[in-house]
CSV table of C-alpha atoms and ligand atoms in Angstrom, one decimal:
chain,number,residue,atom,x,y,z
A,1318,VAL,CA,-45.0,89.9,-26.5
A,1319,THR,CA,-43.0,93.2,-26.1
A,1320,LYS,CA,-39.4,92.4,-26.3
A,1321,ARG,CA,-37.3,93.9,-23.6
A,1322,VAL,CA,-33.6,94.3,-24.3
A,1323,GLU,CA,-31.6,92.9,-21.4
A,1324,ARG,CA,-28.0,93.0,-20.4
A,1325,VAL,CA,-27.3,89.3,-20.4
A,1326,ALA,CA,-24.2,87.7,-18.8
A,1327,ILE,CA,-23.5,84.2,-19.8
A,1328,ILE,CA,-21.0,82.4,-17.5
A,1329,GLY,CA,-19.1,79.7,-19.4
A,1330,GLN,CA,-18.6,79.8,-23.2
A,1331,GLY,CA,-18.7,76.0,-24.0
A,1332,TYR,CA,-21.0,74.1,-26.3
A,1333,VAL,CA,-24.0,75.4,-24.4
A,1334,GLY,CA,-23.0,78.9,-23.4
A,1335,LEU,CA,-21.7,80.0,-26.7
A,1336,ALA,CA,-24.7,78.8,-28.6
A,1337,LEU,CA,-26.9,80.6,-26.1
A,1338,ALA,CA,-24.8,83.8,-26.3
A,1339,ILE,CA,-25.1,84.0,-30.1
A,1340,ARG,CA,-28.8,83.4,-30.0
A,1341,ALA,CA,-29.3,86.1,-27.3
A,1342,VAL,CA,-27.3,88.6,-29.5
A,1343,GLU,CA,-29.5,87.7,-32.5
A,1344,ALA,CA,-32.6,88.3,-30.3
A,1345,GLY,CA,-31.4,91.8,-29.7
A,1346,HIS,CA,-29.9,91.5,-26.2
A,1347,ASP,CA,-26.7,93.0,-25.0
A,1348,VAL,CA,-24.5,90.0,-24.2
A,1349,VAL,CA,-21.4,89.6,-22.0
A,1350,ALA,CA,-19.9,86.2,-22.9
A,1351,PHE,CA,-17.7,85.4,-19.9
A,1352,ASP,CA,-15.3,82.5,-19.6
A,1353,ILE,CA,-12.2,82.0,-17.4
A,1354,ASP,CA,-10.5,80.3,-20.3
A,1355,THR,CA,-8.6,83.1,-21.9
A,1356,GLN,CA,-7.8,81.1,-25.0
A,1357,ARG,CA,-11.6,80.7,-25.6
A,1358,THR,CA,-12.4,84.4,-25.1
A,1359,SER,CA,-9.6,85.5,-27.3
A,1360,PHE,CA,-10.8,83.1,-30.0
A,1361,LEU,CA,-14.2,84.7,-29.7
A,1362,ALA,CA,-12.9,88.2,-29.7
A,1363,ALA,CA,-11.1,87.3,-33.0
A,1364,GLY,CA,-14.3,86.1,-34.5
A,1365,LYS,CA,-13.5,82.4,-34.3
A,1366,SER,CA,-15.6,79.6,-33.0
A,1367,TYR,CA,-14.3,76.4,-31.4
A,1368,VAL,CA,-17.7,74.8,-31.2
A,1369,GLU,CA,-19.5,73.0,-34.0
A,1370,ASP,CA,-23.1,74.2,-34.5
A,1371,VAL,CA,-21.7,77.8,-34.0
A,1372,SER,CA,-19.8,79.0,-37.1
A,1373,SER,CA,-17.1,81.6,-37.1
A,1374,VAL,CA,-19.3,83.7,-39.4
A,1375,GLU,CA,-21.9,83.8,-36.6
A,1376,VAL,CA,-19.4,84.9,-34.1
A,1377,THR,CA,-18.1,87.6,-36.4
A,1378,GLN,CA,-21.7,88.8,-37.1
A,1379,ALA,CA,-22.4,88.9,-33.3
A,1380,LEU,CA,-19.3,91.0,-32.8
A,1381,ALA,CA,-20.3,93.3,-35.6
A,1382,THR,CA,-23.6,94.2,-33.7
A,1383,GLY,CA,-21.5,95.7,-30.9
A,1384,ARG,CA,-23.7,93.8,-28.5
A,1385,PHE,CA,-21.5,90.8,-28.0
A,1386,THR,CA,-18.6,91.1,-25.5
A,1387,PRO,CA,-16.5,88.0,-25.0
A,1388,THR,CA,-14.4,88.5,-21.9
A,1389,HIS,CA,-12.5,86.8,-19.1
A,1390,ASP,CA,-12.7,90.0,-17.0
A,1391,SER,CA,-15.4,89.5,-14.4
A,1392,ALA,CA,-15.7,93.3,-13.9
A,1393,GLU,CA,-17.6,93.3,-17.2
A,1394,LEU,CA,-20.4,91.4,-15.5
A,1395,ALA,CA,-21.4,94.5,-13.5
A,1396,GLY,CA,-24.9,95.7,-14.1
A,1397,PHE,CA,-26.4,92.5,-15.6
A,1398,ASP,CA,-30.1,92.0,-15.8
A,1399,VAL,CA,-30.0,88.3,-16.4
A,1400,ALA,CA,-27.1,86.0,-15.7
A,1401,ILE,CA,-27.0,82.4,-17.0
A,1402,ILE,CA,-24.6,79.8,-15.7
A,1403,THR,CA,-23.5,77.3,-18.3
A,1404,VAL,CA,-20.4,75.8,-16.8
A,1405,GLN,CA,-19.4,72.1,-16.9
A,1406,THR,CA,-20.7,69.6,-14.3
A,1407,PRO,CA,-18.4,66.6,-14.5
A,1408,LEU,CA,-17.8,63.7,-12.2
A,1409,ARG,CA,-14.8,63.4,-10.0
A,1410,ASP,CA,-14.0,59.9,-8.8
A,1411,GLY,CA,-17.5,58.9,-9.8
A,1412,VAL,CA,-19.1,61.7,-7.7
A,1413,PRO,CA,-20.8,65.0,-8.9
A,1414,ASP,CA,-18.2,67.8,-9.0
A,1415,LEU,CA,-20.1,71.1,-8.6
A,1416,SER,CA,-17.0,73.2,-8.0
A,1417,PHE,CA,-17.5,75.0,-11.4
A,1418,VAL,CA,-21.0,75.9,-10.5
A,1419,GLU,CA,-19.9,77.1,-7.1
A,1420,ALA,CA,-17.1,79.3,-8.6
A,1421,ALA,CA,-19.5,80.7,-11.2
A,1422,GLY,CA,-22.1,81.4,-8.5
A,1423,SER,CA,-19.5,83.4,-6.5
A,1424,ILE,CA,-18.6,85.5,-9.5
A,1425,VAL,CA,-22.3,86.1,-10.3
A,1426,GLY,CA,-23.2,86.9,-6.7
A,1427,ALA,CA,-20.5,89.5,-6.5
A,1428,HIS,CA,-22.2,91.5,-9.3
A,1429,LEU,CA,-25.8,90.7,-8.4
A,1430,ARG,CA,-28.1,93.7,-8.0
A,1431,ARG,CA,-31.6,94.0,-6.6
A,1432,GLY,CA,-34.2,93.1,-9.4
A,1433,ALA,CA,-31.8,91.0,-11.5
A,1434,CYS,CA,-32.3,87.4,-12.5
A,1435,VAL,CA,-30.0,84.4,-12.3
A,1436,VAL,CA,-30.6,81.1,-14.2
A,1437,LEU,CA,-28.6,77.9,-13.9
A,1438,GLU,CA,-28.5,75.8,-17.1
A,1439,SER,CA,-25.8,73.3,-16.2
A,1440,THR,CA,-27.0,69.7,-15.9
A,1441,THR,CA,-27.1,68.7,-12.3
A,1442,TYR,CA,-29.0,66.8,-9.6
A,1443,PRO,CA,-32.4,68.1,-8.3
A,1444,GLY,CA,-32.0,70.6,-5.5
A,1445,THR,CA,-28.8,72.3,-6.8
A,1446,THR,CA,-30.4,75.6,-7.7
A,1447,GLU,CA,-32.1,76.1,-4.3
A,1448,GLU,CA,-29.7,74.2,-2.0
A,1449,LEU,CA,-26.3,75.0,-3.4
A,1450,LEU,CA,-26.6,78.0,-5.8
A,1451,ALA,CA,-29.0,80.2,-3.8
A,1452,PRO,CA,-27.0,80.4,-0.6
A,1453,ILE,CA,-23.8,81.3,-2.6
A,1454,LEU,CA,-25.6,84.1,-4.4
A,1455,GLU,CA,-27.1,85.4,-1.2
A,1456,THR,CA,-23.8,85.3,0.7
A,1457,GLU,CA,-21.9,87.1,-2.0
A,1458,SER,CA,-24.5,89.7,-2.7
A,1459,GLY,CA,-26.1,90.2,0.8
A,1460,LEU,CA,-29.5,89.9,-1.0
A,1461,THR,CA,-32.3,87.4,-0.5
A,1462,ALA,CA,-33.3,85.0,-3.4
A,1463,GLY,CA,-37.0,85.6,-4.3
A,1464,ALA,CA,-37.4,88.8,-2.2
A,1465,ASP,CA,-34.5,90.7,-3.9
A,1466,PHE,CA,-33.7,88.8,-7.1
A,1467,ASP,CA,-35.2,86.2,-9.3
A,1468,LEU,CA,-33.7,82.7,-9.6
A,1469,GLY,CA,-34.5,79.7,-11.8
A,1470,TYR,CA,-33.3,76.7,-13.6
A,1471,SER,CA,-33.7,75.9,-17.3
A,1472,PRO,CA,-32.1,72.7,-18.7
A,1473,GLU,CA,-30.2,72.8,-22.0
A,1474,ARG,CA,-31.3,70.4,-24.7
A,1475,ILE,CA,-28.8,71.2,-27.5
A,1476,ASP,CA,-27.7,68.2,-29.5
A,1477,PRO,CA,-24.5,69.0,-31.4
A,1478,GLY,CA,-24.7,67.8,-35.0
A,1479,ASN,CA,-28.5,67.6,-35.1
A,1480,ALA,CA,-29.6,69.3,-38.2
A,1481,SER,CA,-33.3,69.4,-37.4
A,1482,TRP,CA,-33.5,70.4,-33.8
A,1483,ALA,CA,-31.6,73.4,-32.6
A,1484,LEU,CA,-31.8,75.8,-29.6
A,1485,THR,CA,-34.6,77.9,-31.1
A,1486,ASN,CA,-37.1,75.2,-32.3
A,1487,THR,CA,-36.6,72.8,-29.3
A,1488,PRO,CA,-39.1,73.6,-26.5
A,1489,LYS,CA,-37.3,74.9,-23.5
A,1490,VAL,CA,-38.3,73.8,-19.9
A,1491,VAL,CA,-38.2,76.8,-17.5
A,1492,SER,CA,-38.6,77.1,-13.8
A,1493,GLY,CA,-38.3,79.6,-10.9
A,1494,ILE,CA,-38.0,79.4,-7.1
A,1495,ASP,CA,-41.3,81.3,-6.9
A,1496,ALA,CA,-44.1,82.6,-9.2
A,1497,ARG,CA,-42.3,85.9,-10.0
A,1498,SER,CA,-39.0,84.2,-10.8
A,1499,LEU,CA,-40.8,81.7,-13.1
A,1500,GLU,CA,-42.5,84.6,-14.9
A,1501,ARG,CA,-39.2,86.4,-15.3
A,1502,VAL,CA,-37.3,83.4,-16.5
A,1503,GLN,CA,-40.0,82.3,-18.9
A,1504,SER,CA,-40.5,85.8,-20.4
A,1505,PHE,CA,-36.7,86.0,-20.9
A,1506,TYR,CA,-36.5,82.6,-22.7
A,1507,ASP,CA,-39.6,83.5,-24.7
A,1508,THR,CA,-37.4,86.1,-26.5
A,1509,LEU,CA,-34.9,83.3,-27.5
A,1510,VAL,CA,-36.9,80.2,-28.3
A,1511,ASP,CA,-40.2,79.3,-30.1
A,1512,LYS,CA,-41.8,77.6,-27.1
A,1513,THR,CA,-41.1,77.5,-23.4
A,1514,VAL,CA,-42.5,74.9,-21.0
A,1515,PRO,CA,-43.0,76.0,-17.4
A,1516,VAL,CA,-42.8,73.5,-14.6
A,1517,ARG,CA,-43.7,74.0,-11.0
A,1518,GLY,CA,-40.3,74.2,-9.4
A,1519,THR,CA,-36.6,74.1,-10.0
A,1520,ARG,CA,-36.3,70.5,-8.8
A,1521,GLU,CA,-38.8,69.4,-11.4
A,1522,ALA,CA,-36.8,71.2,-14.1
A,1523,GLU,CA,-33.5,69.7,-12.9
A,1524,LEU,CA,-35.1,66.2,-12.9
A,1525,THR,CA,-36.5,66.7,-16.4
A,1526,LYS,CA,-33.1,66.9,-17.9
A,1527,LEU,CA,-31.8,63.9,-15.9
A,1528,LEU,CA,-34.9,61.9,-16.9
A,1529,GLU,CA,-34.3,62.6,-20.5
A,1530,ASN,CA,-30.7,61.5,-20.4
A,1531,THR,CA,-31.3,58.5,-18.1
A,1532,PHE,CA,-34.0,57.4,-20.5
A,1533,ARG,CA,-31.6,57.3,-23.4
A,1534,HIS,CA,-28.9,55.7,-21.3
A,1535,VAL,CA,-31.1,52.8,-20.1
A,1536,ASN,CA,-32.6,52.2,-23.5
A,1537,ILE,CA,-29.2,52.1,-25.2
A,1538,ALA,CA,-28.1,49.6,-22.5
A,1539,LEU,CA,-31.2,47.5,-23.2
A,1540,VAL,CA,-30.4,47.1,-26.9
A,1541,ASN,CA,-26.7,46.7,-26.2
A,1542,GLU,CA,-27.4,43.7,-23.9
A,1543,LEU,CA,-29.9,42.4,-26.4
A,1544,ALA,CA,-27.2,42.6,-29.1
A,1545,LEU,CA,-24.8,40.5,-27.1
A,1546,PHE,CA,-27.4,37.7,-26.4
A,1547,ALA,CA,-28.7,37.8,-30.0
A,1548,ASN,CA,-25.2,37.2,-31.3
A,1549,ASP,CA,-24.8,34.2,-28.9
A,1550,LEU,CA,-28.2,32.9,-30.1
A,1551,GLY,CA,-27.3,33.5,-33.8
A,1552,ILE,CA,-30.2,36.0,-34.3
A,1553,ASP,CA,-29.9,39.2,-36.3
A,1554,VAL,CA,-30.8,41.8,-33.6
A,1555,TRP,CA,-30.7,44.6,-36.2
A,1556,GLU,CA,-33.5,43.1,-38.2
A,1557,ALA,CA,-35.6,42.7,-35.1
A,1558,ILE,CA,-35.0,46.3,-34.2
A,1559,ASP,CA,-35.9,47.5,-37.6
A,1560,ALA,CA,-39.1,45.4,-37.5
A,1561,ALA,CA,-40.0,46.6,-34.0
A,1562,SER,CA,-39.5,50.1,-35.2
A,1563,THR,CA,-42.4,49.8,-37.6
A,1564,LYS,CA,-44.8,49.7,-34.6
A,1565,PRO,CA,-46.4,53.2,-34.8
A,1566,PHE,CA,-47.0,53.4,-31.0
A,1567,GLY,CA,-45.4,52.2,-27.7
A,1568,TYR,CA,-41.9,51.7,-29.1
A,1569,LEU,CA,-38.9,54.0,-29.6
A,1570,ARG,CA,-36.0,53.0,-31.7
A,1571,PHE,CA,-32.6,52.8,-30.0
A,1572,THR,CA,-29.6,50.9,-31.6
A,1573,PRO,CA,-26.7,49.0,-30.2
A,1574,GLY,CA,-23.2,50.5,-30.4
A,1575,PRO,CA,-19.6,50.4,-29.2
A,1576,GLY,CA,-20.5,52.3,-26.0
A,1577,VAL,CA,-21.6,55.7,-24.9
A,1578,GLY,CA,-19.5,58.8,-24.8
A,1579,GLY,CA,-19.6,62.6,-24.6
A,1580,HIS,CA,-20.4,64.7,-21.6
A,1581,CYS,CA,-24.0,63.6,-21.1
A,1582,LEU,CA,-24.7,59.8,-20.9
A,1583,PRO,CA,-21.6,58.7,-19.1
A,1584,VAL,CA,-22.1,61.4,-16.5
A,1585,ASP,CA,-25.6,62.7,-16.0
A,1586,PRO,CA,-27.4,59.6,-14.9
A,1587,THR,CA,-24.9,59.3,-12.1
A,1588,TYR,CA,-25.8,62.7,-10.9
A,1589,LEU,CA,-29.3,61.3,-10.3
A,1590,SER,CA,-28.3,58.0,-8.7
A,1591,TRP,CA,-25.8,59.9,-6.5
A,1592,LYS,CA,-28.6,62.2,-5.3
A,1593,VAL,CA,-31.0,59.3,-4.7
A,1594,GLU,CA,-28.5,57.3,-2.7
A,1595,ASN,CA,-27.3,60.4,-0.8
A,1596,ARG,CA,-30.8,61.3,0.2
A,1597,THR,CA,-32.6,57.9,0.6
A,1598,GLY,CA,-29.8,55.4,1.0
A,1599,ASP,CA,-31.3,53.4,-1.9
A,1600,ARG,CA,-29.4,52.5,-5.1
A,1601,PHE,CA,-30.8,53.6,-8.4
A,1602,ARG,CA,-30.5,50.1,-10.0
A,1603,PHE,CA,-31.5,51.0,-13.5
A,1604,VAL,CA,-28.7,53.7,-13.7
A,1605,GLU,CA,-26.1,51.3,-12.2
A,1606,LEU,CA,-27.0,48.5,-14.6
A,1607,ALA,CA,-27.0,50.9,-17.6
A,1608,ASN,CA,-23.6,52.3,-16.6
A,1609,GLU,CA,-22.2,48.8,-16.3
A,1610,ILE,CA,-23.6,47.5,-19.6
A,1611,ASN,CA,-22.7,50.6,-21.6
A,1612,ALA,CA,-19.2,50.8,-20.1
A,1613,SER,CA,-18.6,47.1,-21.0
A,1614,MET,CA,-19.3,47.6,-24.7
A,1615,PRO,CA,-15.8,48.7,-25.8
A,1616,ALA,CA,-14.3,45.6,-24.3
A,1617,TYR,CA,-17.0,43.5,-26.0
A,1618,VAL,CA,-16.1,45.0,-29.4
A,1619,VAL,CA,-12.4,44.2,-28.8
A,1620,ARG,CA,-13.3,40.6,-27.8
A,1621,ARG,CA,-15.3,40.2,-31.0
A,1622,VAL,CA,-12.5,41.6,-33.1
A,1623,VAL,CA,-9.8,39.4,-31.5
A,1624,THR,CA,-12.0,36.4,-32.2
A,1625,GLY,CA,-12.6,37.6,-35.8
A,1626,LEU,CA,-9.0,38.1,-36.4
A,1627,SER,CA,-8.0,34.8,-34.9
A,1628,ALA,CA,-10.6,33.0,-37.2
A,1629,ARG,CA,-8.7,34.6,-40.1
A,1630,GLY,CA,-5.4,33.3,-38.7
A,1631,VAL,CA,-4.2,36.8,-37.5
A,1632,PRO,CA,-3.0,37.1,-33.9
A,1633,ILE,CA,-4.0,40.3,-32.1
A,1634,GLU,CA,-0.4,40.8,-31.1
A,1635,GLY,CA,1.1,42.8,-33.9
A,1636,ALA,CA,-2.1,43.2,-35.8
A,1637,ARG,CA,-2.7,46.5,-37.6
A,1638,ILE,CA,-6.1,47.9,-36.8
A,1639,LEU,CA,-7.9,50.9,-38.3
A,1640,LEU,CA,-10.6,52.6,-36.3
A,1641,VAL,CA,-13.1,54.4,-38.6
A,1642,GLY,CA,-14.4,57.3,-36.5
A,1643,LEU,CA,-13.1,58.6,-33.2
A,1644,ALA,CA,-15.8,61.0,-32.1
A,1645,PHE,CA,-18.5,59.7,-29.8
A,1646,LYS,CA,-21.3,60.3,-32.2
A,1647,PRO,CA,-21.7,60.8,-36.0
A,1648,ASP,CA,-21.0,64.1,-37.7
A,1649,THR,CA,-19.4,65.8,-34.7
A,1650,ALA,CA,-15.8,66.3,-33.6
A,1651,ASP,CA,-16.5,65.7,-30.0
A,1652,ALA,CA,-14.3,62.8,-28.7
A,1653,ARG,CA,-14.8,63.4,-25.0
A,1654,GLU,CA,-15.2,60.1,-23.3
A,1655,SER,CA,-15.5,58.5,-26.7
A,1656,PRO,CA,-15.7,54.7,-26.6
A,1657,ALA,CA,-13.3,54.7,-29.6
A,1658,LEU,CA,-10.5,55.9,-27.2
A,1659,THR,CA,-11.2,52.9,-24.8
A,1660,ILE,CA,-11.2,50.5,-27.8
A,1661,ALA,CA,-7.9,51.9,-29.0
A,1662,SER,CA,-6.4,51.5,-25.5
A,1663,LEU,CA,-7.6,48.0,-25.1
A,1664,LEU,CA,-6.3,47.0,-28.6
A,1665,GLY,CA,-3.0,48.7,-27.9
A,1666,SER,CA,-2.6,46.8,-24.6
A,1667,ALA,CA,-3.2,43.6,-26.5
A,1668,GLY,CA,-0.3,44.4,-28.7
A,1669,ALA,CA,-2.1,45.7,-31.8
A,1670,THR,CA,-1.0,48.8,-33.7
A,1671,VAL,CA,-3.9,51.3,-33.8
A,1672,ARG,CA,-4.6,53.9,-36.4
A,1673,ALA,CA,-7.8,56.0,-36.6
A,1674,ALA,CA,-9.5,58.0,-39.4
A,1675,ASP,CA,-11.8,60.8,-38.4
A,1676,PRO,CA,-12.0,64.0,-40.5
A,1677,HIS,CA,-14.0,65.8,-37.8
A,1678,VAL,CA,-11.5,65.3,-35.0
A,1679,VAL,CA,-8.6,67.6,-35.3
A,1680,ALA,CA,-5.7,65.9,-33.6
A,1681,SER,CA,-4.8,68.9,-31.4
A,1682,LEU,CA,-8.3,69.0,-29.8
A,1683,VAL,CA,-8.3,65.5,-28.5
A,1684,ASP,CA,-5.8,64.2,-26.1
A,1685,LEU,CA,-4.3,61.3,-28.1
A,1686,SER,CA,-1.0,61.4,-26.2
A,1687,GLY,CA,-0.3,58.2,-24.4
A,1688,ARG,CA,-3.1,56.4,-26.3
A,1689,GLY,CA,-0.9,55.3,-29.1
A,1690,ILE,CA,-3.4,56.3,-31.8
A,1691,GLU,CA,-2.1,57.6,-35.1
A,1692,LEU,CA,-4.5,59.7,-37.0
A,1693,VAL,CA,-4.6,58.8,-40.7
A,1694,GLU,CA,-6.7,59.5,-43.7
A,1695,LEU,CA,-9.2,56.8,-44.9
A,1696,THR,CA,-7.4,55.8,-48.0
A,1697,VAL,CA,-7.6,52.7,-50.1
A,1698,ARG,CA,-4.1,51.8,-49.1
A,1699,GLU,CA,-4.8,52.2,-45.4
A,1700,LEU,CA,-7.8,49.9,-45.8
A,1701,GLU,CA,-5.8,47.3,-47.7
A,1702,VAL,CA,-2.9,47.1,-45.2
A,1703,SER,CA,-5.2,46.9,-42.1
A,1704,ASP,CA,-5.8,43.5,-40.6
A,1705,ALA,CA,-9.1,44.7,-39.2
A,1706,VAL,CA,-11.2,47.8,-39.9
A,1707,ILE,CA,-13.6,48.8,-37.1
A,1708,ILE,CA,-16.5,51.1,-37.9
A,1709,VAL,CA,-16.8,52.9,-34.5
A,1710,THR,CA,-18.5,56.1,-35.5
A,1711,ASP,CA,-20.5,56.3,-38.7
A,1712,HIS,CA,-19.8,59.8,-40.0
A,1713,ALA,CA,-21.8,60.5,-43.2
A,1714,SER,CA,-18.6,61.6,-45.0
A,1715,PHE,CA,-16.9,58.2,-44.9
A,1716,ASP,CA,-16.7,56.3,-48.2
A,1717,TYR,CA,-18.4,53.0,-47.0
A,1718,GLY,CA,-18.2,51.6,-50.5
A,1719,ALA,CA,-14.4,51.8,-50.4
A,1720,ILE,CA,-14.4,50.2,-46.9
A,1721,LEU,CA,-16.4,47.3,-48.3
A,1722,ALA,CA,-14.3,47.0,-51.4
A,1723,HIS,CA,-10.8,47.2,-49.9
A,1724,ALA,CA,-10.9,45.9,-46.3
A,1725,SER,CA,-10.1,42.3,-45.7
A,1726,TYR,CA,-12.0,42.2,-42.4
A,1727,VAL,CA,-14.6,44.8,-41.2
A,1728,PHE,CA,-16.2,44.9,-37.8
A,1729,ASP,CA,-19.2,47.1,-38.1
A,1730,ALA,CA,-20.2,48.3,-34.7
A,1731,ARG,CA,-22.9,50.6,-36.1
A,1732,HIS,CA,-24.4,48.4,-38.7
A,1733,ARG,CA,-23.7,51.1,-41.2
A,1734,LEU,CA,-22.9,48.7,-44.1
A,1735,PRO,CA,-25.7,46.9,-45.8
A,1736,ALA,CA,-26.9,43.7,-44.1
A,1737,ALA,CA,-25.0,40.5,-45.1
A,1738,ALA,CA,-22.6,42.7,-47.1
A,1739,GLY,CA,-20.1,39.8,-47.4
A,1740,PRO,CA,-18.0,37.3,-45.6
A,1741,GLN,CA,-15.5,39.9,-44.7
A,1742,VAL,CA,-18.1,41.9,-42.6
A,1743,GLU,CA,-19.2,41.1,-39.0
A,1744,TYR,CA,-21.7,43.2,-37.2
A,1745,LEU,CA,-22.1,44.1,-33.5
B,2145,NAD,N1,-22.6,69.8,-24.7
B,2145,NAD,C1,-23.9,69.5,-24.7
B,2145,NAD,O1,-24.3,69.0,-25.8
B,2145,NAD,C2,-24.8,69.7,-23.6
B,2145,NAD,C3,-26.2,69.5,-23.8
B,2145,NAD,C4,-27.0,69.7,-22.7
B,2145,NAD,C5,-26.5,70.1,-21.5
B,2145,NAD,N2,-25.2,70.2,-21.3
B,2145,NAD,C6,-24.7,70.6,-19.9
B,2145,NAD,O2,-24.4,72.0,-20.0
B,2145,NAD,C7,-23.3,72.3,-19.1
B,2145,NAD,C8,-22.2,72.9,-19.9
B,2145,NAD,O3,-21.8,71.9,-20.9
B,2145,NAD,P1,-20.8,72.3,-22.1
B,2145,NAD,O4,-20.7,71.1,-23.0
B,2145,NAD,O5,-21.1,73.6,-22.7
B,2145,NAD,O6,-19.4,72.4,-21.3
B,2145,NAD,P2,-18.0,73.0,-21.8
B,2145,NAD,O7,-17.0,72.3,-21.0
B,2145,NAD,O8,-17.9,72.9,-23.3
B,2145,NAD,O9,-18.0,74.5,-21.4
B,2145,NAD,C9,-18.0,75.0,-20.1
B,2145,NAD,C10,-17.2,76.3,-20.1
B,2145,NAD,O10,-17.3,76.9,-18.8
B,2145,NAD,C11,-16.1,77.6,-18.6
B,2145,NAD,N3,-16.0,77.8,-17.1
B,2145,NAD,C12,-15.7,76.9,-16.1
B,2145,NAD,N4,-15.7,77.5,-14.9
B,2145,NAD,C13,-16.0,78.8,-15.2
B,2145,NAD,C14,-16.2,80.0,-14.3
B,2145,NAD,N5,-16.1,79.9,-13.0
B,2145,NAD,N6,-16.5,81.1,-14.9
B,2145,NAD,C15,-16.6,81.2,-16.3
B,2145,NAD,N7,-16.5,80.2,-17.1
B,2145,NAD,C16,-16.2,79.0,-16.5
B,2145,NAD,C17,-15.1,76.6,-19.1
B,2145,NAD,O11,-13.8,77.3,-19.3
B,2145,NAD,C18,-15.7,76.2,-20.4
B,2145,NAD,O12,-15.4,77.0,-21.5
B,2145,NAD,C19,-23.0,70.9,-18.5
B,2145,NAD,O13,-23.6,70.9,-17.2
B,2145,NAD,C20,-23.5,69.9,-19.5
B,2145,NAD,O14,-23.8,68.7,-18.8
B,2145,NAD,C21,-24.3,70.0,-22.3
C-alpha cells in the first residue's frame, strides 16, 4: 500500500480522539487535534496527557514531529483531507444526546472542501451518519455527500487499561455511504491499524458497536442475576463460572460484580433500545432487563454489607466503611458512572462514614463533592479501624494479603481474594 500523507482533523480530544491523533501522527500524517475544551488543548500543547493509555512522552514526541497541532481554534481545520469526529455521545434524561455530534458536524461542515472525507467514530444509534450528520455537513458546506465528499462511520474499540489489545492491533470496522466513500475510509484506516473490516453500510457499522456493547451488558446482567440467586440457594456461583469456563466452545466467561460503569455499558445499549422503540414502537426487552439488573447491583452490595455488619453486631448507622477501588474497572482511573460512587452514596445515606482507597483516581479528576467520600491510602491502620472493607474494583496494585490479614470484615464484590479465605470474608 502506498501511504498517502493526509491533513487529518480530529474533532474531540478525549479517550478516543487523543489516542487516534497520536497514532495518526506516528503513521506520518499531519494532525490537527481540535477540542473546544481549552484546558485540554493547552495540556496537549504543553506535552501533557490527561488520558491513560496515552503517555505525556507520546504527546511530547508527537509535538516534536511538527505534525501535531492541538488547538481550540476551528480556523485551523481549514484544508483538511480527512476529518474524524470523536466527541461524546451521552444520555440526557435517559435519551440519546447528539448535540455534541451536531455541533462538531457544523464545525467540520464549515471547513469541508470538495474531495475531502468525513468519518464519525462516536458511538451512536444506527442511522446517525446518514440521517443526522450528512444533512448538517451538506447544509454547512453547500456540497453533496457522496457526489462531492466522502462520508463514513468507523466504531472505536479502544479498551483503556487493556495491555494486549490497543488501537493498532484491534481490527477496525469501516464503512462508507457509497463504494467510493468506503474505499477512501478503508484506505485511510489501513495506514493506522493492522487490519480493517469493511461492512456494507454505515448502519451496519453503527450497529456493530452497539451489538458488541449490548452483548457485554446482557451477559454481565445474566451472571449478576445468577450470583444473587446462587447466594440465596447457598451455591458458590464463582466455582460454577470457573468450571463452565473450561468448556472450549460455546461459552464465554463473564463475572458478576458491583455494577457497570464508564461511558459505554450504562449508555450505549440505550442508544439501541431508543432507536428500536422510536422506529418500531417495540421495546428492546433484553436491554431494558440488563439495565435494570446491572443498575440494581450497587444496592444489592449495600444490602449484603448491612446484613454482614449486623451479623457482627455493628449497625450500619455510624459504621466506618472502606471502599477498595473507586474506578469502574481495574487498573484505570476512570470513575465516570462508577458503581463505587453509588455504593458510597447509599452507605452514606444509611448513616455510614465512607472512605475510599484508589491510587489511580486523582481526587481532582472525579467529582467527589457532595458524595461524602474521603480518599485515603490503603494502610494497615485504615484496614484495622474499618468496620467493613468492600473490594469494589480489583486494581492489581492493591495489597490483597494485607486486606486479608488486617480487615475484620471484607465484602469481596470481585472475588479477588482466594475462595473460602476465612470467616471474615464474604463474596458477591
Ligand atoms: N472511552 C472509551 O473507552 C470509548 C471506547 C469506544 C467508544 N467510545 C465512544 O467514543 C466517543 C468519545 O468518547 P470519549 O471517551 O473519547 O469521550 P470524552 O468525553 O473523553 O471526549 C470527548 C471530547 O470531545 C470534546 N468535544 C465536545 N464537543 C466538541 C466540539 N463541538 N468540538 C470539539 N471537541 C468537542 C470534549 O471537550 C472532550 O474532550 C463516545 O461516543 C464514546 O461512546 C469511547
